[in-house]
Short mmCIF file of C-alpha atoms in Angstrom, two decimals:
data_model
loop_
_atom_site.label_atom_id
_atom_site.label_comp_id
_atom_site.label_asym_id
_atom_site.label_seq_id
_atom_site.Cartn_x
_atom_site.Cartn_y
_atom_site.Cartn_z
CA MET A 1 10.45 0.01 17.50
CA THR A 2 11.82 3.13 15.84
CA TRP A 3 10.11 4.54 12.75
CA LYS A 4 11.55 6.84 10.10
CA CYS A 5 9.47 8.51 7.39
CA TRP A 6 10.72 10.24 4.26
CA GLY A 7 9.31 11.34 0.92
CA GLY A 8 7.40 14.14 -0.74
CA CYS A 9 3.91 15.38 -1.40
CA ILE A 10 1.36 15.72 -4.16
CA SER A 11 2.31 17.74 -7.24
CA GLY A 12 2.53 21.46 -6.67
CA SER A 13 2.69 21.26 -2.86
CA SER A 14 5.61 22.36 -0.75
CA CYS A 15 7.48 19.50 0.88
CA ILE A 16 8.86 21.60 3.72
CA GLY A 17 7.47 20.86 7.17
CA THR A 18 5.34 17.98 5.89
CA PRO A 19 3.36 16.85 8.96
CA TRP A 20 2.70 13.33 7.67
CA LEU A 21 6.44 12.60 7.81
CA THR A 22 6.75 13.41 11.50
CA VAL A 23 6.06 10.43 13.75
CA PRO A 24 4.43 11.55 17.03
CA PRO A 25 7.08 11.59 19.75
CA ASP A 26 6.84 9.28 22.74
CA GLU A 27 4.42 6.96 20.91
CA ASP A 28 5.17 3.29 20.35
CA PHE A 29 3.76 2.04 17.03
CA GLN A 30 3.84 -1.54 15.85
CA LEU A 31 2.66 -0.61 12.35
CA LEU A 32 2.58 2.52 10.19
CA MET A 33 0.78 2.94 6.87
CA GLY A 34 0.22 6.01 4.71
CA GLY A 35 -2.21 7.53 2.28
CA GLU A 36 -2.21 10.85 0.46
CA GLU A 37 -0.41 13.25 2.78
CA TYR A 38 -1.44 11.36 5.91
CA THR A 39 -0.09 8.50 7.99
CA CYS A 40 -1.84 6.11 10.40
CA GLY A 41 -0.38 3.74 12.93
CA ILE A 42 -1.46 1.04 15.36
CA LEU A 43 -0.23 1.76 18.88
CA SER A 44 1.48 -1.07 20.70
CA GLY A 45 -0.43 -2.39 23.68
CA SER A 46 -3.75 -0.60 23.17
CA PHE A 47 -4.11 -1.43 19.44
CA ALA A 48 -5.70 2.00 19.03
CA VAL A 49 -5.14 3.81 15.72
CA LYS A 50 -3.67 7.30 15.51
CA CYS A 51 -3.53 9.32 12.26
CA TRP A 52 -1.75 12.57 11.39
CA GLY A 53 -1.03 14.69 8.33
CA THR A 54 -2.75 17.36 6.27
CA GLY A 55 -6.32 16.05 6.41
CA TRP A 56 -7.71 17.57 3.22
CA PRO A 57 -11.48 18.32 3.08
CA TYR A 58 -12.02 15.67 0.40
CA GLN A 59 -10.64 13.07 2.82
CA GLN A 60 -13.62 13.68 5.15
CA GLY A 61 -12.16 13.03 8.57
CA ILE A 62 -9.33 10.67 7.69
CA LEU A 63 -7.38 11.92 10.72
CA ALA A 64 -10.16 10.84 13.13
CA PRO A 65 -10.21 7.01 13.20
CA PRO A 66 -12.83 5.11 15.23
CA SER A 67 -12.04 4.80 18.92
CA VAL A 68 -11.80 1.02 18.87
CA PRO A 69 -8.76 -1.30 18.89
CA PHE A 70 -7.68 -2.72 15.54
CA HIS A 71 -5.95 -5.93 14.62
CA SER A 72 -4.77 -4.51 11.28
CA ILE A 73 -5.32 -1.48 9.03
CA SER A 74 -5.04 -0.59 5.36
CA THR A 75 -4.82 2.97 4.04
CA GLY A 76 -6.00 4.32 0.69
CA GLN A 77 -5.78 7.70 -0.93
CA SER A 78 -8.56 9.24 1.16
CA GLN A 79 -10.03 6.35 3.15
CA ALA A 80 -8.73 3.75 5.56
CA CYS A 81 -10.14 0.47 6.82
CA GLY A 82 -9.21 -1.82 9.65
CA ILE A 83 -10.12 -5.19 11.10
CA GLN A 84 -11.20 -4.77 14.71
CA ALA A 85 -9.27 -6.55 17.43
CA GLY A 86 -11.00 -9.08 19.61
CA GLY A 87 -11.60 -11.87 17.11
CA SER A 88 -14.84 -10.65 15.48
CA GLY A 89 -13.16 -9.96 12.15
CA ARG A 90 -15.51 -7.00 11.59
CA ILE A 91 -14.23 -4.10 9.50
CA LYS A 92 -14.57 -0.38 10.19
CA CYS A 93 -13.66 2.25 7.59
CA TRP A 94 -13.21 6.02 7.95
CA GLY A 95 -12.48 9.01 5.75
CA ALA A 96 -14.11 9.46 2.34
CA ILE A 97 -15.87 6.09 2.29
CA ALA A 98 -18.28 5.36 -0.56
CA SER A 99 -20.19 2.63 1.29
CA LEU A 100 -20.02 0.55 4.44
CA PRO A 101 -18.33 -2.86 4.47
CA PRO A 102 -20.53 -5.95 4.64
CA ASP A 103 -21.32 -7.33 8.10
CA LEU A 104 -19.02 -10.33 7.73
CA SER A 105 -15.92 -11.64 9.44
CA PHE A 106 -12.74 -10.91 7.48
CA SER A 107 -9.16 -12.13 7.76
CA ALA A 108 -7.65 -9.35 5.60
CA VAL A 109 -8.63 -5.97 4.15
CA ALA A 110 -7.15 -3.67 1.49
CA ALA A 111 -8.36 -0.10 0.90
CA GLY A 112 -8.26 1.57 -2.51
CA THR A 113 -9.25 5.06 -3.59
CA ALA A 114 -13.03 4.72 -3.34
CA HIS A 115 -13.36 0.98 -2.84
CA ALA A 116 -12.04 -1.69 -0.52
CA CYS A 117 -11.88 -5.48 -0.59
CA GLY A 118 -11.43 -8.13 2.05
CA ILE A 119 -10.97 -11.89 2.38
CA VAL A 120 -13.93 -13.48 4.13
CA ASP A 121 -12.81 -15.45 7.18
CA ASN A 122 -14.45 -18.79 6.54
CA ARG A 123 -13.82 -21.93 4.53
CA SER A 124 -14.70 -20.19 1.27
CA ALA A 125 -11.82 -17.68 1.66
CA ARG A 126 -13.59 -15.66 -1.00
CA VAL A 127 -13.09 -11.95 -1.64
CA ALA A 128 -15.83 -9.38 -1.04
CA CYS A 129 -15.54 -5.78 -2.30
CA TRP A 130 -17.56 -2.63 -1.63
CA GLY A 131 -17.49 1.02 -2.63
CA SER A 132 -16.99 2.41 -6.14
CA SER A 133 -14.42 1.78 -8.85
CA GLY A 134 -15.05 5.30 -10.10
CA PHE A 135 -16.59 4.14 -13.38
CA ALA A 136 -20.19 3.30 -12.44
CA PRO A 137 -22.92 5.97 -12.05
CA PRO A 138 -24.23 6.51 -8.49
CA GLY A 139 -26.82 3.92 -7.50
CA ILE A 140 -25.79 1.47 -10.22
CA ARG A 141 -24.18 -1.83 -9.25
CA ASP A 142 -20.48 -1.59 -10.03
CA THR A 143 -19.68 -4.91 -11.68
CA ARG A 144 -16.06 -3.83 -12.19
CA LEU A 145 -15.46 -4.47 -8.50
CA GLU A 146 -16.62 -8.07 -8.60
CA PRO A 147 -13.73 -10.46 -7.90
CA PRO A 148 -13.41 -14.03 -9.21
CA ARG A 149 -15.85 -16.25 -7.31
CA THR A 150 -14.47 -19.76 -7.82
CA TYR A 151 -11.14 -19.35 -6.02
CA ARG A 152 -9.89 -19.32 -2.45
CA PHE A 153 -7.54 -16.47 -1.57
CA LYS A 154 -4.83 -15.87 1.03
CA ALA A 155 -3.74 -12.24 0.41
CA ILE A 156 -5.35 -9.07 -0.96
CA THR A 157 -4.14 -5.63 -2.12
CA SER A 158 -5.91 -2.66 -3.72
CA GLY A 159 -4.99 0.20 -6.04
CA ARG A 160 -6.77 3.19 -7.52
CA HIS A 161 -9.54 1.48 -9.51
CA SER A 162 -8.55 -2.18 -9.11
CA SER A 163 -7.59 -4.92 -6.67
CA CYS A 164 -5.45 -8.05 -6.84
CA ALA A 165 -5.34 -11.14 -4.65
CA LEU A 166 -3.24 -14.26 -4.30
CA THR A 167 -4.99 -17.61 -4.52
CA VAL A 168 -4.01 -20.25 -2.00
CA THR A 169 -1.62 -21.61 -4.65
CA GLY A 170 0.05 -18.22 -5.17
CA VAL A 171 -1.53 -17.20 -8.47
CA ALA A 172 -2.11 -13.44 -8.74
CA MET A 173 -5.62 -12.56 -9.96
CA CYS A 174 -6.75 -8.97 -10.57
CA TRP A 175 -9.97 -7.13 -11.42
CA GLY A 176 -10.96 -3.54 -12.11
CA PHE A 177 -9.18 -1.01 -14.32
CA ARG A 178 -5.80 0.68 -14.58
CA LEU A 179 -4.47 3.72 -16.42
CA ALA A 180 -3.38 2.80 -19.94
CA ARG A 181 -1.96 6.22 -20.81
CA SER A 182 -2.52 9.67 -19.37
CA MET A 183 -3.77 11.51 -22.43
CA THR A 184 -4.72 10.66 -25.98
CA THR A 185 -4.80 12.96 -29.00
CA THR A 186 -8.38 13.83 -28.01
CA GLY A 187 -7.34 14.81 -24.49
CA GLU A 188 -9.03 11.84 -22.83
CA THR A 189 -7.65 9.58 -20.15
CA VAL A 190 -7.62 5.95 -21.27
CA TYR A 191 -8.15 2.98 -18.95
CA MET A 192 -7.93 -0.75 -19.55
CA PRO A 193 -8.65 -3.87 -17.47
CA MET A 194 -6.00 -4.65 -14.87
CA GLU A 195 -4.09 -7.74 -15.94
CA ASN A 196 -3.61 -10.86 -13.85
CA GLY A 197 -0.08 -11.74 -12.77
CA PRO A 198 2.33 -13.17 -15.35
CA MET A 199 1.22 -16.54 -16.65
CA GLY A 200 3.06 -19.46 -15.08
CA SER A 201 4.27 -17.41 -12.10
CA THR A 202 3.27 -17.88 -8.48
CA PHE A 203 3.95 -15.39 -5.71
CA GLN A 204 4.48 -15.40 -1.96
CA PHE A 205 3.67 -11.69 -1.67
CA ILE A 206 2.19 -8.85 -3.75
CA SER A 207 1.91 -5.09 -3.30
CA GLN A 208 -0.17 -2.71 -5.42
CA GLY A 209 0.21 0.96 -6.30
CA PHE A 210 -2.23 3.13 -8.21
CA ASP A 211 -2.07 1.19 -11.46
CA HIS A 212 0.72 -1.35 -11.08
CA VAL A 213 1.49 -4.45 -9.01
CA CYS A 214 4.76 -5.99 -7.88
CA GLY A 215 5.21 -9.41 -6.34
CA ILE A 216 7.90 -11.59 -4.81
CA LEU A 217 8.07 -14.88 -6.68
CA ASN A 218 7.79 -18.29 -5.05
CA ASP A 219 11.31 -19.12 -6.19
CA GLY A 220 13.03 -19.03 -2.81
CA LEU A 221 15.37 -16.31 -4.08
CA GLY A 222 13.38 -13.11 -3.66
CA ASN A 223 13.09 -12.26 -7.34
CA VAL A 224 10.38 -9.72 -8.17
CA LYS A 225 8.04 -9.31 -11.13
CA CYS A 226 5.86 -6.25 -11.76
CA TRP A 227 3.01 -5.59 -14.18
CA GLY A 228 0.45 -2.92 -15.05
CA SER A 229 1.06 0.71 -15.96
CA ASP A 230 4.67 1.70 -16.54
CA HIS A 231 4.45 5.40 -17.44
CA HIS A 232 6.84 6.26 -14.58
CA GLY A 233 9.04 3.16 -14.66
CA GLN A 234 7.13 1.53 -11.83
CA THR A 235 7.34 -1.98 -13.29
CA ARG A 236 11.09 -1.85 -14.04
CA VAL A 237 12.65 -3.74 -11.16
CA PRO A 238 16.33 -2.89 -10.53
CA ARG A 239 18.60 -5.49 -12.11
CA ALA A 240 20.30 -8.14 -10.00
CA SER A 241 18.21 -7.19 -6.96
CA THR A 242 16.25 -9.63 -4.81
CA PHE A 243 13.87 -8.66 -2.01
CA GLN A 244 12.40 -9.97 1.22
CA THR A 245 9.44 -7.58 1.30
CA LEU A 246 7.79 -4.82 -0.77
CA ALA A 247 5.63 -1.73 -0.26
CA SER A 248 4.01 0.22 -3.11
CA GLY A 249 2.84 3.80 -3.45
CA SER A 250 1.18 5.72 -6.27
CA ASP A 251 3.72 5.12 -9.05
CA TYR A 252 6.60 3.53 -7.17
CA THR A 253 7.60 0.51 -5.11
CA CYS A 254 10.21 0.09 -2.40
CA GLY A 255 11.66 -3.15 -1.16
CA LEU A 256 14.03 -4.44 1.48
CA LEU A 257 16.96 -6.30 -0.06
CA ALA A 258 17.09 -10.04 0.57
CA ASP A 259 20.81 -9.97 1.39
CA GLY A 260 20.18 -9.20 5.06
CA SER A 261 21.65 -5.71 4.81
CA GLY A 262 18.38 -4.03 5.85
CA LYS A 263 18.79 -1.60 2.95
CA ALA A 264 15.76 -0.28 1.09
CA VAL A 265 15.66 0.23 -2.68
CA CYS A 266 12.93 2.07 -4.60
CA TRP A 267 11.94 2.31 -8.26
CA GLY A 268 9.37 4.24 -10.30
CA ASN A 269 8.26 7.89 -10.32
CA SER A 270 11.12 8.42 -12.78
CA GLU A 271 9.48 11.49 -14.31
CA LEU A 272 8.28 13.13 -11.08
CA VAL A 273 10.20 15.75 -9.17
CA GLU A 274 8.84 14.34 -5.91
CA PHE A 275 10.82 11.15 -6.44
CA ARG A 276 14.00 12.91 -5.42
CA ALA A 277 12.63 12.80 -1.90
CA LEU A 278 11.84 9.08 -2.08
CA VAL A 279 15.45 7.94 -2.04
CA PRO A 280 15.82 5.77 1.10
CA PRO A 281 18.37 6.90 3.71
CA ALA A 282 21.53 5.02 2.80
CA ASP A 283 22.85 4.79 6.35
CA LEU A 284 19.87 3.06 8.01
CA ARG A 285 18.94 -0.63 8.33
CA PHE A 286 15.23 -1.43 8.21
CA ALA A 287 13.02 -4.37 9.09
CA VAL A 288 9.57 -3.22 7.93
CA LEU A 289 8.32 -0.91 5.16
CA GLY A 290 5.07 1.02 4.75
CA ALA A 291 4.34 3.15 1.68
CA GLY A 292 2.05 6.14 1.34
CA SER A 293 1.02 8.16 -1.66
CA ASN A 294 4.42 9.77 -2.07
CA HIS A 295 6.11 8.87 1.19
CA VAL A 296 7.54 5.84 2.94
CA CYS A 297 7.77 4.86 6.60
CA ALA A 298 10.11 2.14 7.78
CA ALA A 299 10.95 0.50 11.10
CA CYS A 300 14.38 -0.16 12.48
CA SER A 301 15.90 -0.95 15.84
CA ALA A 302 17.26 1.93 17.90
CA SER A 303 20.81 0.67 17.37
CA ASP A 304 20.35 0.79 13.59
CA CYS A 305 18.87 4.31 13.51
CA LEU A 306 20.87 7.49 13.54
CA ASP A 307 19.32 9.03 16.63
CA GLY A 308 17.54 6.10 18.28
CA ASN A 309 14.39 8.23 18.38
CA SER A 310 10.92 7.07 17.38
CA SER A 311 10.12 10.48 15.93
CA THR A 312 11.67 12.09 12.89
CA SER A 313 10.89 14.93 10.54
CA ALA A 314 11.43 15.01 6.81
CA LEU A 315 14.88 13.86 5.78
CA PRO A 316 16.91 16.16 3.51
CA MET A 317 16.15 15.79 -0.18
CA PRO A 318 19.09 14.41 -2.19
CA THR A 319 20.80 16.89 -4.46
CA ASP A 320 20.95 14.48 -7.39
CA ARG A 321 17.88 12.98 -9.02
CA PRO A 322 18.12 9.17 -9.14
CA ARG A 323 18.18 7.43 -12.46
CA SER A 324 15.35 5.26 -13.56
CA PRO A 325 14.45 2.66 -12.63
CA VAL A 326 13.42 3.12 -9.00
CA ARG A 327 9.50 3.17 -7.62
CA GLN A 328 6.04 3.74 -5.16
CA SER A 329 1.75 3.85 -4.62
CA HIS A 330 -0.24 7.16 -4.77
CA PHE A 331 -1.82 5.79 -1.78
CA ARG A 332 -0.30 2.69 -0.85
CA LEU A 333 -1.95 -0.03 -1.05
CA PRO A 334 0.04 -2.67 0.45
CA VAL A 335 -1.00 -6.23 0.43
CA ALA A 336 -2.82 -7.69 3.38
CA GLN A 337 -2.88 -11.33 4.30
CA GLY A 338 -4.98 -13.31 6.68
CA ARG A 339 -4.71 -12.94 10.44
CA ARG A 340 -2.40 -15.91 10.54
CA GLY A 341 -0.33 -14.46 7.69
CA THR A 342 1.18 -11.08 6.99
CA LEU A 343 0.02 -7.53 6.36
CA ALA A 344 1.38 -5.02 3.95
CA GLY A 345 0.31 -2.13 2.13
CA PHE A 346 -0.91 1.98 -0.42
CA GLY A 347 -2.93 1.40 -0.47
CA LEU A 348 -2.81 4.15 -1.75
CA ILE A 349 -0.31 4.17 1.56
CA LEU A 350 1.18 3.28 3.96
CA VAL A 351 0.89 0.59 2.67
CA ILE A 352 2.34 0.20 3.89
CA LEU A 353 3.88 -2.16 4.37
CA SER A 354 4.80 -5.72 4.04
CA LEU A 355 4.93 -6.70 7.60
CA ALA A 356 6.05 -10.28 7.20
CA ALA A 357 8.97 -9.49 9.45
CA ILE A 358 6.81 -8.83 12.52
CA VAL A 359 3.22 -9.85 11.96
CA LYS A 360 3.11 -13.63 11.96
CA SER A 361 0.37 -14.69 14.26
CA GLU A 362 -3.20 -13.95 15.27
CA GLY A 363 -3.20 -10.46 16.71
CA PHE A 364 0.05 -8.59 16.75
#
């Protein structure tokens, strides 16, 4: 499988020679997901994880994943988590982790900025979360991370200070907080509870960015609805567009069109200079998407890629800035489903990722 990565970097950084956009040559990855200026992938065959990028000090070793095989991974802004291969369902996290995951068996995991959540792999199909939402003092139980307890879930995704999950009937339920507006007249940042999905709507797939969520409706057509913060146009889905999969970054989302063309479309980040670099290559056909903080990785067959090479550096930045709406997740936080379902994800990054096209059974 050939992977192409494109995009930008955090505000104020140079986007020239960005290491997180260069897929290691001669490596065969079955999945790529990204965070803030880093990318991780699961190697085909060995199921080992390899990460590359900047590796900022605050990310505390994000580029050094555990030396164990993984069934699936989810990447956040500065932490990543994965479900170990072998059937145990145990989770390992690395990077700037706030706390260790519970010693339970999980069918899905989704990493946020300083917290992560997973679906417990038993009849309860409940969600368990750990870490910090960023609002509770150290040592104090963070009730903002507590998910609904009377529902069974089939998919999970995480953002900056919140998470969302799909019930077994496709209802999107969310908890935690999102950005309401950047600054008030007093100079304070204002947050509000993350809303549940639109009333009366059910979804087959959801993907979460920093403070917004997008989902593919259960309408058989691929229509998408988004909710949450919209300060960069990240909830304004392009008109007359339907999608087969989605991947969200900080303040944007990308999707593969449902018309079979393999073309990717993005929306959001309408006010950010970096978004110029998030325009998908128009001449490539993709099968899988994975979103990072401000970059995207996508898979295509060798015959559909320009050079048939599994390694690529940053693609040229378009000369014209795209019009709003078009979008991504500061870290991706893609959605992850159970081991018999699909994986996506930021995730912050990569993330990453709606892998419904290739991940359909236990193991990869």
